[in-house]
PDB file of C-alpha atoms in Angstrom:
ATOM      1  CA  LEU A   1     -50.618 -22.381 -34.542  1.00  0.00           C
ATOM      2  CA  SER A   2     -51.167 -20.845 -31.159  1.00  0.00           C
ATOM      3  CA  CYS A   3     -53.866 -18.612 -29.843  1.00  0.00           C
ATOM      4  CA  PRO A   4     -52.410 -15.664 -28.103  1.00  0.00           C
ATOM      5  CA  THR A   5     -53.628 -14.925 -24.591  1.00  0.00           C
ATOM      6  CA  PHE A   6     -52.915 -11.146 -24.176  1.00  0.00           C
ATOM      7  CA  GLY A   7     -55.631  -8.723 -24.614  1.00  0.00           C
ATOM      8  CA  VAL A   8     -58.080 -10.790 -26.602  1.00  0.00           C
ATOM      9  CA  GLU A   9     -61.334 -11.988 -25.074  1.00  0.00           C
ATOM     10  CA  SER A  10     -62.613 -13.849 -28.227  1.00  0.00           C
ATOM     11  CA  PRO A  11     -61.101 -17.110 -29.525  1.00  0.00           C
ATOM     12  CA  THR A  12     -58.713 -16.559 -32.425  1.00  0.00           C
ATOM     13  CA  VAL A  13     -58.089 -20.218 -33.512  1.00  0.00           C
ATOM     14  CA  ALA A  14     -60.746 -22.377 -35.277  1.00  0.00           C
ATOM     15  CA  ILE A  15     -60.781 -25.772 -36.914  1.00  0.00           C
ATOM     16  CA  ASN A  16     -63.591 -26.622 -39.193  1.00  0.00           C
ATOM     17  CA  GLY A  17     -65.731 -23.822 -37.920  1.00  0.00           C
ATOM     18  CA  LYS A  18     -65.217 -24.830 -34.116  1.00  0.00           C
ATOM     19  CA  ALA A  19     -63.585 -21.873 -32.175  1.00  0.00           C
ATOM     20  CA  TYR A  20     -61.123 -22.768 -29.375  1.00  0.00           C
ATOM     21  CA  PRO A  21     -60.251 -20.636 -26.305  1.00  0.00           C
ATOM     22  CA  ARG A  22     -57.497 -18.486 -25.727  1.00  0.00           C
ATOM     23  CA  GLY A  23     -54.069 -20.369 -24.978  1.00  0.00           C
ATOM     24  CA  ALA A  24     -55.132 -23.162 -27.243  1.00  0.00           C
ATOM     25  CA  ALA A  25     -52.599 -24.604 -29.850  1.00  0.00           C
ATOM     26  CA  VAL A  26     -53.450 -26.351 -33.251  1.00  0.00           C
ATOM     27  CA  GLY A  27     -51.025 -28.880 -34.818  1.00  0.00           C
ATOM     28  CA  VAL A  28     -50.903 -31.157 -37.896  1.00  0.00           C
ATOM     29  CA  GLY A  29     -49.521 -34.688 -37.558  1.00  0.00           C
ATOM     30  CA  PHE A  30     -48.422 -36.993 -40.451  1.00  0.00           C
ATOM     31  CA  SER A  31     -48.135 -40.570 -40.049  1.00  0.00           C
ATOM     32  CA  GLY A  32     -46.845 -43.390 -42.470  1.00  0.00           C
ATOM     33  CA  ALA A  33     -44.153 -43.062 -45.199  1.00  0.00           C
ATOM     34  CA  VAL A  34     -44.210 -39.161 -45.265  1.00  0.00           C
ATOM     35  CA  GLY A  35     -41.284 -36.978 -45.296  1.00  0.00           C
ATOM     36  CA  LEU A  36     -40.384 -33.189 -45.815  1.00  0.00           C
ATOM     37  CA  GLN A  37     -37.978 -31.245 -48.096  1.00  0.00           C
ATOM     38  CA  THR A  38     -37.570 -27.721 -46.991  1.00  0.00           C
ATOM     39  CA  ILE A  39     -36.200 -24.560 -48.381  1.00  0.00           C
ATOM     40  CA  VAL A  40     -35.441 -21.384 -46.601  1.00  0.00           C
ATOM     41  CA  ALA A  41     -35.355 -18.153 -48.854  1.00  0.00           C
ATOM     42  CA  GLN A  42     -33.923 -15.056 -47.412  1.00  0.00           C
ATOM     43  CA  GLY A  43     -35.383 -11.561 -47.747  1.00  0.00           C
ATOM     44  CA  CYS A  44     -32.068  -9.631 -47.213  1.00  0.00           C
ATOM     45  CA  ARG A  45     -28.654  -9.302 -48.911  1.00  0.00           C
ATOM     46  CA  PRO A  46     -25.311  -8.606 -47.102  1.00  0.00           C
ATOM     47  CA  VAL A  47     -23.389  -5.291 -47.437  1.00  0.00           C
ATOM     48  CA  GLY A  48     -19.889  -4.631 -46.390  1.00  0.00           C
ATOM     49  CA  PRO A  49     -17.227  -6.959 -45.120  1.00  0.00           C
ATOM     50  CA  SER A  50     -17.751  -9.771 -42.447  1.00  0.00           C
ATOM     51  CA  PHE A  51     -16.594  -9.310 -38.892  1.00  0.00           C
ATOM     52  CA  SER A  52     -15.763 -11.495 -36.002  1.00  0.00           C
ATOM     53  CA  VAL A  53     -17.443 -10.920 -32.679  1.00  0.00           C
ATOM     54  CA  THR A  54     -14.667 -10.511 -30.279  1.00  0.00           C
ATOM     55  CA  GLU A  55     -16.752  -9.562 -27.262  1.00  0.00           C
ATOM     56  CA  ALA A  56     -20.456 -10.212 -26.526  1.00  0.00           C
ATOM     57  CA  SER A  57     -22.982 -10.713 -23.790  1.00  0.00           C
ATOM     58  CA  ASP A  58     -26.359 -12.252 -24.241  1.00  0.00           C
ATOM     59  CA  ASN A  59     -27.786 -10.051 -27.089  1.00  0.00           C
ATOM     60  CA  VAL A  60     -25.376  -7.226 -26.851  1.00  0.00           C
ATOM     61  CA  ILE A  61     -22.488  -7.139 -29.337  1.00  0.00           C
ATOM     62  CA  GLU A  62     -19.667  -5.269 -27.568  1.00  0.00           C
ATOM     63  CA  GLU A  63     -16.823  -5.542 -29.925  1.00  0.00           C
ATOM     64  CA  LEU A  64     -16.127  -6.500 -33.643  1.00  0.00           C
ATOM     65  CA  ASP A  65     -12.747  -7.266 -34.683  1.00  0.00           C
ATOM     66  CA  ASN A  66     -11.430  -6.047 -31.427  1.00  0.00           C
ATOM     67  CA  LYS A  67     -13.036  -2.613 -31.899  1.00  0.00           C
ATOM     68  CA  PRO A  68     -16.062  -0.964 -30.217  1.00  0.00           C
ATOM     69  CA  ALA A  69     -19.044  -2.453 -32.060  1.00  0.00           C
ATOM     70  CA  VAL A  70     -20.744   1.119 -32.455  1.00  0.00           C
ATOM     71  CA  GLU A  71     -17.560   2.304 -34.116  1.00  0.00           C
ATOM     72  CA  ILE A  72     -17.770  -0.488 -36.694  1.00  0.00           C
ATOM     73  CA  LEU A  73     -21.587   0.413 -37.269  1.00  0.00           C
ATOM     74  CA  SER A  74     -20.724   3.916 -37.651  1.00  0.00           C
ATOM     75  CA  THR A  75     -18.024   3.150 -40.254  1.00  0.00           C
ATOM     76  CA  ILE A  76     -20.495   0.893 -42.206  1.00  0.00           C
ATOM     77  CA  THR A  77     -23.215   3.622 -42.293  1.00  0.00           C
ATOM     78  CA  GLY A  78     -21.078   6.573 -42.806  1.00  0.00           C
ATOM     79  CA  GLY A  79     -18.273   5.141 -44.938  1.00  0.00           C
ATOM     80  CA  ASP A  80     -17.881   3.972 -48.415  1.00  0.00           C
ATOM     81  CA  TYR A  81     -19.212   0.437 -47.730  1.00  0.00           C
ATOM     82  CA  LEU A  82     -22.730   1.299 -49.068  1.00  0.00           C
ATOM     83  CA  THR A  83     -23.810   2.157 -52.347  1.00  0.00           C
ATOM     84  CA  ASP A  84     -26.363   4.884 -52.975  1.00  0.00           C
ATOM     85  CA  GLU A  85     -28.949   2.034 -53.431  1.00  0.00           C
ATOM     86  CA  ASP A  86     -27.915   0.399 -50.174  1.00  0.00           C
ATOM     87  CA  LYS A  87     -28.273   3.733 -48.379  1.00  0.00           C
ATOM     88  CA  ARG A  88     -31.679   4.020 -49.785  1.00  0.00           C
ATOM     89  CA  LEU A  89     -32.692   0.716 -48.546  1.00  0.00           C
ATOM     90  CA  VAL A  90     -31.153   1.491 -45.044  1.00  0.00           C
ATOM     91  CA  GLU A  91     -33.267   4.500 -44.860  1.00  0.00           C
ATOM     92  CA  SER A  92     -36.536   2.599 -45.710  1.00  0.00           C
ATOM     93  CA  GLY A  93     -35.821  -0.660 -43.885  1.00  0.00           C
ATOM     94  CA  GLY A  94     -33.056  -0.092 -41.556  1.00  0.00           C
ATOM     95  CA  LEU A  95     -29.638  -1.799 -41.189  1.00  0.00           C
ATOM     96  CA  LEU A  96     -29.863  -5.498 -40.015  1.00  0.00           C
ATOM     97  CA  CYS A  97     -27.326  -7.862 -38.610  1.00  0.00           C
ATOM     98  CA  GLY A  98     -26.538 -11.269 -40.175  1.00  0.00           C
ATOM     99  CA  LEU A  99     -25.054 -14.036 -37.908  1.00  0.00           C
ATOM    100  CA  ALA A 100     -23.578 -16.919 -39.631  1.00  0.00           C
ATOM    101  CA  ALA A 101     -25.409 -20.080 -38.775  1.00  0.00           C
ATOM    102  CA  ARG A 102     -22.945 -21.901 -36.625  1.00  0.00           C
ATOM    103  CA  GLY A 103     -21.186 -24.739 -38.391  1.00  0.00           C
ATOM    104  CA  ASP A 104     -21.927 -23.315 -41.734  1.00  0.00           C
ATOM    105  CA  GLU A 105     -18.572 -21.470 -42.292  1.00  0.00           C
ATOM    106  CA  THR A 106     -16.279 -22.884 -44.984  1.00  0.00           C
ATOM    107  CA  GLY A 107     -12.762 -23.727 -44.493  1.00  0.00           C
ATOM    108  CA  ASP A 108     -11.474 -20.110 -45.422  1.00  0.00           C
ATOM    109  CA  GLY A 109     -13.964 -18.692 -42.705  1.00  0.00           C
ATOM    110  CA  THR A 110     -16.349 -17.359 -45.345  1.00  0.00           C
ATOM    111  CA  VAL A 111     -20.102 -18.062 -45.120  1.00  0.00           C
ATOM    112  CA  PRO A 112     -22.226 -19.154 -48.135  1.00  0.00           C
ATOM    113  CA  LYS A 113     -24.782 -16.767 -49.296  1.00  0.00           C
ATOM    114  CA  GLY A 114     -28.032 -17.207 -47.531  1.00  0.00           C
ATOM    115  CA  ASP A 115     -26.674 -18.989 -44.472  1.00  0.00           C
ATOM    116  CA  TYR A 116     -27.033 -15.928 -42.162  1.00  0.00           C
ATOM    117  CA  LEU A 117     -29.638 -15.469 -39.466  1.00  0.00           C
ATOM    118  CA  VAL A 118     -30.974 -12.038 -39.807  1.00  0.00           C
ATOM    119  CA  ARG A 119     -31.593 -10.133 -36.650  1.00  0.00           C
ATOM    120  CA  GLN A 120     -32.658  -6.483 -36.027  1.00  0.00           C
ATOM    121  CA  ILE A 121     -30.730  -3.949 -34.226  1.00  0.00           C
ATOM    122  CA  PHE A 122     -33.038  -2.420 -31.537  1.00  0.00           C
ATOM    123  CA  GLY A 123     -31.030  -0.417 -29.136  1.00  0.00           C
ATOM    124  CA  PHE A 124     -27.546   0.619 -27.998  1.00  0.00           C
ATOM    125  CA  ARG A 125     -25.365  -0.120 -24.802  1.00  0.00           C
ATOM    126  CA  VAL A 126     -22.316   1.838 -25.578  1.00  0.00           C
ATOM    127  CA  PRO A 127     -19.682   0.711 -26.699  1.00  0.00           C
ATOM    128  CA  GLY A 128     -22.074  -1.927 -28.119  1.00  0.00           C
ATOM    129  CA  PHE A 129     -25.576  -2.321 -29.562  1.00  0.00           C
ATOM    130  CA  MET A 130     -28.344  -4.890 -28.902  1.00  0.00           C
ATOM    131  CA  ILE A 131     -29.920  -7.249 -31.426  1.00  0.00           C
ATOM    132  CA  GLY A 132     -33.015  -9.520 -31.447  1.00  0.00           C
ATOM    133  CA  GLY A 133     -31.182 -12.647 -30.683  1.00  0.00           C
ATOM    134  CA  GLU A 134     -28.306 -14.266 -28.764  1.00  0.00           C
ATOM    135  CA  VAL A 135     -24.757 -13.754 -29.904  1.00  0.00           C
ATOM    136  CA  ARG A 136     -21.614 -15.439 -28.935  1.00  0.00           C
ATOM    137  CA  LYS A 137     -17.930 -14.574 -28.931  1.00  0.00           C
ATOM    138  CA  GLY A 138     -16.568 -15.908 -32.229  1.00  0.00           C
ATOM    139  CA  ASP A 139     -19.725 -15.631 -34.150  1.00  0.00           C
ATOM    140  CA  ILE A 140     -19.228 -14.276 -37.721  1.00  0.00           C
ATOM    141  CA  LEU A 141     -21.477 -10.995 -38.527  1.00  0.00           C
ATOM    142  CA  ARG A 142     -22.144  -9.254 -41.705  1.00  0.00           C
ATOM    143  CA  PHE A 143     -24.665  -6.409 -41.962  1.00  0.00           C
ATOM    144  CA  HIS A 144     -27.637  -6.725 -44.181  1.00  0.00           C
ATOM    145  CA  VAL A 145     -30.458  -4.870 -45.869  1.00  0.00           C
ATOM    146  CA  ARG A 146     -33.884  -5.905 -46.950  1.00  0.00           C
ATOM    147  CA  ASP A 147     -34.056  -6.061 -50.721  1.00  0.00           C
ATOM    148  CA  LYS A 148     -36.797  -6.992 -53.008  1.00  0.00           C
ATOM    149  CA  GLY A 149     -34.600  -8.068 -55.757  1.00  0.00           C
ATOM    150  CA  ALA A 150     -32.639 -10.258 -53.579  1.00  0.00           C
ATOM    151  CA  ALA A 151     -35.566 -11.900 -52.073  1.00  0.00           C
ATOM    152  CA  LEU A 152     -36.953 -12.702 -55.448  1.00  0.00           C
ATOM    153  CA  ASP A 153     -33.575 -14.020 -56.547  1.00  0.00           C
ATOM    154  CA  ASP A 154     -33.114 -16.221 -53.558  1.00  0.00           C
ATOM    155  CA  ILE A 155     -36.702 -17.739 -53.561  1.00  0.00           C
ATOM    156  CA  ARG A 156     -36.152 -18.685 -57.151  1.00  0.00           C
ATOM    157  CA  THR A 157     -32.660 -20.020 -56.496  1.00  0.00           C
ATOM    158  CA  MET A 158     -33.748 -22.174 -53.576  1.00  0.00           C
ATOM    159  CA  ILE A 159     -36.779 -23.623 -55.423  1.00  0.00           C
ATOM    160  CA  GLY A 160     -34.408 -24.401 -58.410  1.00  0.00           C
ATOM    161  CA  LYS A 161     -32.024 -26.095 -56.019  1.00  0.00           C
ATOM    162  CA  ALA A 162     -34.677 -28.165 -54.563  1.00  0.00           C
ATOM    163  CA  LYS A 163     -36.039 -29.233 -57.868  1.00  0.00           C
ATOM    164  CA  THR A 164     -32.775 -30.146 -59.193  1.00  0.00           C
ATOM    165  CA  GLU A 165     -31.762 -32.170 -56.082  1.00  0.00           C
ATOM    166  CA  ARG A 166     -35.102 -33.974 -56.267  1.00  0.00           C
ATOM    167  CA  SER A 167     -34.540 -34.834 -59.984  1.00  0.00           C
ATOM    168  CA  PHE A 168     -30.877 -36.191 -59.201  1.00  0.00           C
ATOM    169  CA  ALA A 169     -32.018 -38.210 -56.161  1.00  0.00           C
ATOM    170  CA  GLY A 170     -35.062 -39.834 -57.921  1.00  0.00           C
ATOM    171  CA  SER A 171     -38.581 -40.571 -56.528  1.00  0.00           C
ATOM    172  CA  GLN A 172     -37.209 -43.709 -54.571  1.00  0.00           C
ATOM    173  CA  LYS A 173     -34.945 -41.294 -52.410  1.00  0.00           C
ATOM    174  CA  ALA A 174     -36.803 -38.012 -52.627  1.00  0.00           C
ATOM    175  CA  GLY A 175     -40.373 -39.265 -52.557  1.00  0.00           C
ATOM    176  CA  VAL A 176     -43.362 -37.862 -54.639  1.00  0.00           C
ATOM    177  CA  PRO A 177     -44.284 -34.314 -53.777  1.00  0.00           C
ATOM    178  CA  LEU A 178     -47.853 -34.081 -52.746  1.00  0.00           C
ATOM    179  CA  ALA A 179     -48.432 -30.547 -51.243  1.00  0.00           C
ATOM    180  CA  ALA A 180     -46.394 -27.792 -49.706  1.00  0.00           C
ATOM    181  CA  MET A 181     -46.657 -25.732 -46.504  1.00  0.00           C
ATOM    182  CA  GLN A 182     -45.453 -22.097 -46.602  1.00  0.00           C
ATOM    183  CA  VAL A 183     -44.523 -19.914 -43.831  1.00  0.00           C
ATOM    184  CA  SER A 184     -43.674 -16.302 -44.663  1.00  0.00           C
ATOM    185  CA  CYS A 185     -42.458 -13.257 -42.518  1.00  0.00           C
ATOM    186  CA  VAL A 186     -45.187 -10.679 -42.098  1.00  0.00           C
ATOM    187  CA  ALA A 187     -42.636  -8.155 -43.598  1.00  0.00           C
ATOM    188  CA  ARG A 188     -42.658  -9.967 -47.024  1.00  0.00           C
ATOM    189  CA  GLY A 189     -45.668 -10.113 -49.115  1.00  0.00           C
ATOM    190  CA  ARG A 190     -47.249  -6.739 -50.487  1.00  0.00           C
ATOM    191  CA  PRO A 191     -44.987  -4.722 -48.055  1.00  0.00           C
ATOM    192  CA  LEU A 192     -41.913  -6.101 -49.824  1.00  0.00           C
ATOM    193  CA  PHE A 193     -42.959  -6.791 -53.229  1.00  0.00           C
ATOM    194  CA  GLY A 194     -45.531  -4.381 -53.926  1.00  0.00           C
ATOM    195  CA  SER A 195     -48.181  -7.146 -54.675  1.00  0.00           C
ATOM    196  CA  SER A 196     -49.425 -10.134 -53.080  1.00  0.00           C
ATOM    197  CA  GLY A 197     -48.935 -13.736 -53.956  1.00  0.00           C
ATOM    198  CA  VAL A 198     -45.272 -13.445 -55.112  1.00  0.00           C
ATOM    199  CA  ASP A 199     -43.785 -16.008 -52.639  1.00  0.00           C
ATOM    200  CA  LEU A 200     -47.081 -18.187 -53.174  1.00  0.00           C
ATOM    201  CA  ALA A 201     -46.567 -18.359 -56.983  1.00  0.00           C
ATOM    202  CA  ASN A 202     -43.040 -19.446 -56.566  1.00  0.00           C
ATOM    203  CA  VAL A 203     -43.650 -22.011 -53.748  1.00  0.00           C
ATOM    204  CA  GLY A 204     -46.311 -23.735 -56.019  1.00  0.00           C
ATOM    205  CA  GLU A 205     -43.543 -24.647 -58.404  1.00  0.00           C
ATOM    206  CA  LEU A 206     -42.238 -27.229 -55.836  1.00  0.00           C
ATOM    207  CA  VAL A 207     -45.425 -29.169 -56.345  1.00  0.00           C
ATOM    208  CA  GLY A 208     -45.756 -28.689 -60.072  1.00  0.00           C
ATOM    209  CA  GLY A 209     -47.322 -25.269 -60.455  1.00  0.00           C
ATOM    210  CA  GLU A 210     -50.797 -24.563 -62.037  1.00  0.00           C
ATOM    211  CA  ASP A 211     -51.821 -27.444 -64.360  1.00  0.00           C
ATOM    212  CA  ASP A 212     -53.275 -27.152 -67.924  1.00  0.00           C
ATOM    213  CA  ASP A 213     -56.792 -26.982 -66.527  1.00  0.00           C
ATOM    214  CA  GLY A 214     -55.981 -23.998 -64.273  1.00  0.00           C
ATOM    215  CA  GLU A 215     -55.909 -25.908 -61.064  1.00  0.00           C
ATOM    216  CA  GLN A 216     -53.713 -24.340 -58.376  1.00  0.00           C
ATOM    217  CA  PRO A 217     -51.232 -26.345 -56.591  1.00  0.00           C
ATOM    218  CA  ALA A 218     -51.782 -27.653 -53.174  1.00  0.00           C
ATOM    219  CA  VAL A 219     -50.021 -24.938 -50.924  1.00  0.00           C
ATOM    220  CA  GLY A 220     -51.251 -23.862 -47.581  1.00  0.00           C
ATOM    221  CA  GLY A 221     -49.664 -21.681 -44.936  1.00  0.00           C
ATOM    222  CA  PHE A 222     -49.540 -18.338 -43.015  1.00  0.00           C
ATOM    223  CA  PHE A 223     -47.505 -15.398 -42.110  1.00  0.00           C
ATOM    224  CA  ALA A 224     -45.353 -15.255 -38.995  1.00  0.00           C
ATOM    225  CA  ASN A 225     -43.049 -13.006 -36.932  1.00  0.00           C
ATOM    226  CA  GLY A 226     -40.168 -15.428 -36.850  1.00  0.00           C
ATOM    227  CA  GLU A 227     -39.874 -18.500 -39.002  1.00  0.00           C
ATOM    228  CA  ILE A 228     -38.335 -21.890 -37.906  1.00  0.00           C
ATOM    229  CA  GLY A 229     -36.340 -24.014 -40.246  1.00  0.00           C
ATOM    230  CA  PRO A 230     -32.727 -24.948 -41.407  1.00  0.00           C
ATOM    231  CA  VAL A 231     -30.735 -22.919 -43.852  1.00  0.00           C
ATOM    232  CA  GLY A 232     -30.764 -23.470 -47.506  1.00  0.00           C
ATOM    233  CA  VAL A 233     -32.226 -26.795 -48.848  1.00  0.00           C
ATOM    234  CA  ALA A 234     -32.698 -29.724 -46.637  1.00  0.00           C
ATOM    235  CA  GLY A 235     -34.467 -33.031 -46.569  1.00  0.00           C
ATOM    236  CA  VAL A 236     -33.682 -34.702 -50.010  1.00  0.00           C
ATOM    237  CA  GLY A 237     -33.384 -38.419 -49.490  1.00  0.00           C
ATOM    238  CA  LEU A 238     -33.224 -40.179 -46.144  1.00  0.00           C
ATOM    239  CA  GLY A 239     -31.420 -39.186 -43.004  1.00  0.00           C
ATOM    240  CA  SER A 240     -30.628 -35.776 -44.176  1.00  0.00           C
ATOM    241  CA  GLY A 241     -32.007 -33.730 -41.275  1.00  0.00           C
ATOM    242  CA  LYS A 242     -30.393 -30.287 -40.463  1.00  0.00           C
ATOM    243  CA  GLN A 243     -30.224 -28.140 -37.400  1.00  0.00           C
ATOM    244  CA  THR A 244     -33.101 -25.628 -37.317  1.00  0.00           C
ATOM    245  CA  HIS A 245     -32.988 -21.960 -36.444  1.00  0.00           C
ATOM    246  CA  ILE A 246     -35.310 -19.074 -35.947  1.00  0.00           C
ATOM    247  CA  HIS A 247     -35.293 -16.864 -39.013  1.00  0.00           C
ATOM    248  CA  ALA A 248     -36.567 -13.353 -39.910  1.00  0.00           C
ATOM    249  CA  PHE A 249     -37.645 -11.877 -43.270  1.00  0.00           C
ATOM    250  CA  THR A 250     -37.698 -15.273 -44.742  1.00  0.00           C
ATOM    251  CA  THR A 251     -40.105 -17.569 -46.618  1.00  0.00           C
ATOM    252  CA  ILE A 252     -39.867 -21.254 -45.444  1.00  0.00           C
ATOM    253  CA  ALA A 253     -41.442 -23.860 -47.613  1.00  0.00           C
ATOM    254  CA  ALA A 254     -41.872 -27.548 -46.780  1.00  0.00           C
ATOM    255  CA  THR A 255     -42.674 -29.834 -49.545  1.00  0.00           C
ATOM    256  CA  ILE A 256     -44.750 -32.879 -48.234  1.00  0.00           C
ATOM    257  CA  CYS A 257     -43.406 -35.970 -49.897  1.00  0.00           C
ATOM    258  CA  ASN A 258     -44.881 -39.522 -50.206  1.00  0.00           C
ATOM    259  CA  PHE A 259     -42.424 -42.292 -49.776  1.00  0.00           C
ATOM    260  CA  SER A 260     -45.074 -45.236 -49.846  1.00  0.00           C
ATOM    261  CA  SER A 261     -43.428 -46.770 -52.904  1.00  0.00           C
ATOM    262  CA  LEU A 262     -40.299 -47.258 -51.118  1.00  0.00           C
ATOM    263  CA  GLU A 263     -39.334 -50.832 -50.124  1.00  0.00           C
ATOM    264  CA  GLY A 264     -39.580 -51.163 -46.359  1.00  0.00           C
ATOM    265  CA  ALA A 265     -41.476 -48.024 -45.986  1.00  0.00           C
ATOM    266  CA  VAL A 266     -43.966 -47.591 -43.148  1.00  0.00           C
ATOM    267  CA  GLY A 267     -47.262 -49.084 -44.004  1.00  0.00           C
ATOM    268  CA  SER A 268     -45.876 -51.167 -46.880  1.00  0.00           C
ATOM    269  CA  GLU A 269     -44.634 -54.815 -46.979  1.00  0.00           C
ATOM    270  CA  GLY A 270     -41.061 -54.451 -46.193  1.00  0.00           C
ATOM    271  CA  GLU A 271     -38.291 -55.543 -43.806  1.00  0.00           C
ATOM    272  CA  GLY A 272     -38.121 -52.346 -41.945  1.00  0.00           C
ATOM    273  CA  ASP A 273     -39.047 -48.835 -41.548  1.00  0.00           C
ATOM    274  CA  VAL A 274     -37.835 -45.532 -43.206  1.00  0.00           C
ATOM    275  CA  GLU A 275     -35.432 -43.808 -41.001  1.00  0.00           C
ATOM    276  CA  ASP A 276     -35.403 -39.970 -40.291  1.00  0.00           C
ATOM    277  CA  ILE A 277     -37.009 -38.634 -43.423  1.00  0.00           C
ATOM    278  CA  SER A 278     -37.665 -35.374 -41.795  1.00  0.00           C
ATOM    279  CA  ALA A 279     -35.928 -32.086 -42.979  1.00  0.00           C
ATOM    280  CA  TRP A 280     -36.032 -30.788 -39.509  1.00  0.00           C
ATOM    281  CA  GLY A 281     -33.177 -31.091 -37.026  1.00  0.00           C
TER     282      GLY A 281
END
């Protein structure tokens, strides 16, 4: 967590009641046999076909499939690609761009659902348009809309995948879940779902959910404007780090896992150390 320096005279970061000055940063460190399993749940779904970026400069997309980018954008919004529901979502939340996470394309050039990095369209430089992130020639692009149903479906799917992978890996390779850290986009929560605590209730399932005595799971976190993490599920077992990206409209949850029972784990009487038990690239 960092304390912003612009236009704020009073401190905005505090630990245990002690306030820190502007420009301060707070971090949490873990030592010993501790690892992370992460999930990234998208808040948007794709609409229309995918396109190849054939000309781009910095954050300006100039051509898609060898055609002017604004022409393609006009075709998507004014053609038959969008359903009535899609058009309603565009009117309420705008049309967004999804860039395929580099290296995640399959052999036939398609991109798995959820493996897009969503970026906002915030301006035009005819014949192109500008987005909130770097784009390169050869990137795969697909337009997206914000969707409550898709967001709910994706977080439940990602949590189900994480729990399944942990089950198959076993505690010796996946560790024992202790707590979870949740970082959600500011555009989620009540603005997206209509009620608070939706993501939190789902993330709690990663560490067992509410117990029989009504005790809440150990989950902490905050809202952010840009979330950092891999795509999909990462970090099950050892040596399974993945490249990280800056996301938008997502919830990222990291399950903190205890590996102290592993033979050779840090802090135990073994022959070596646990290698690379982080889910972060």
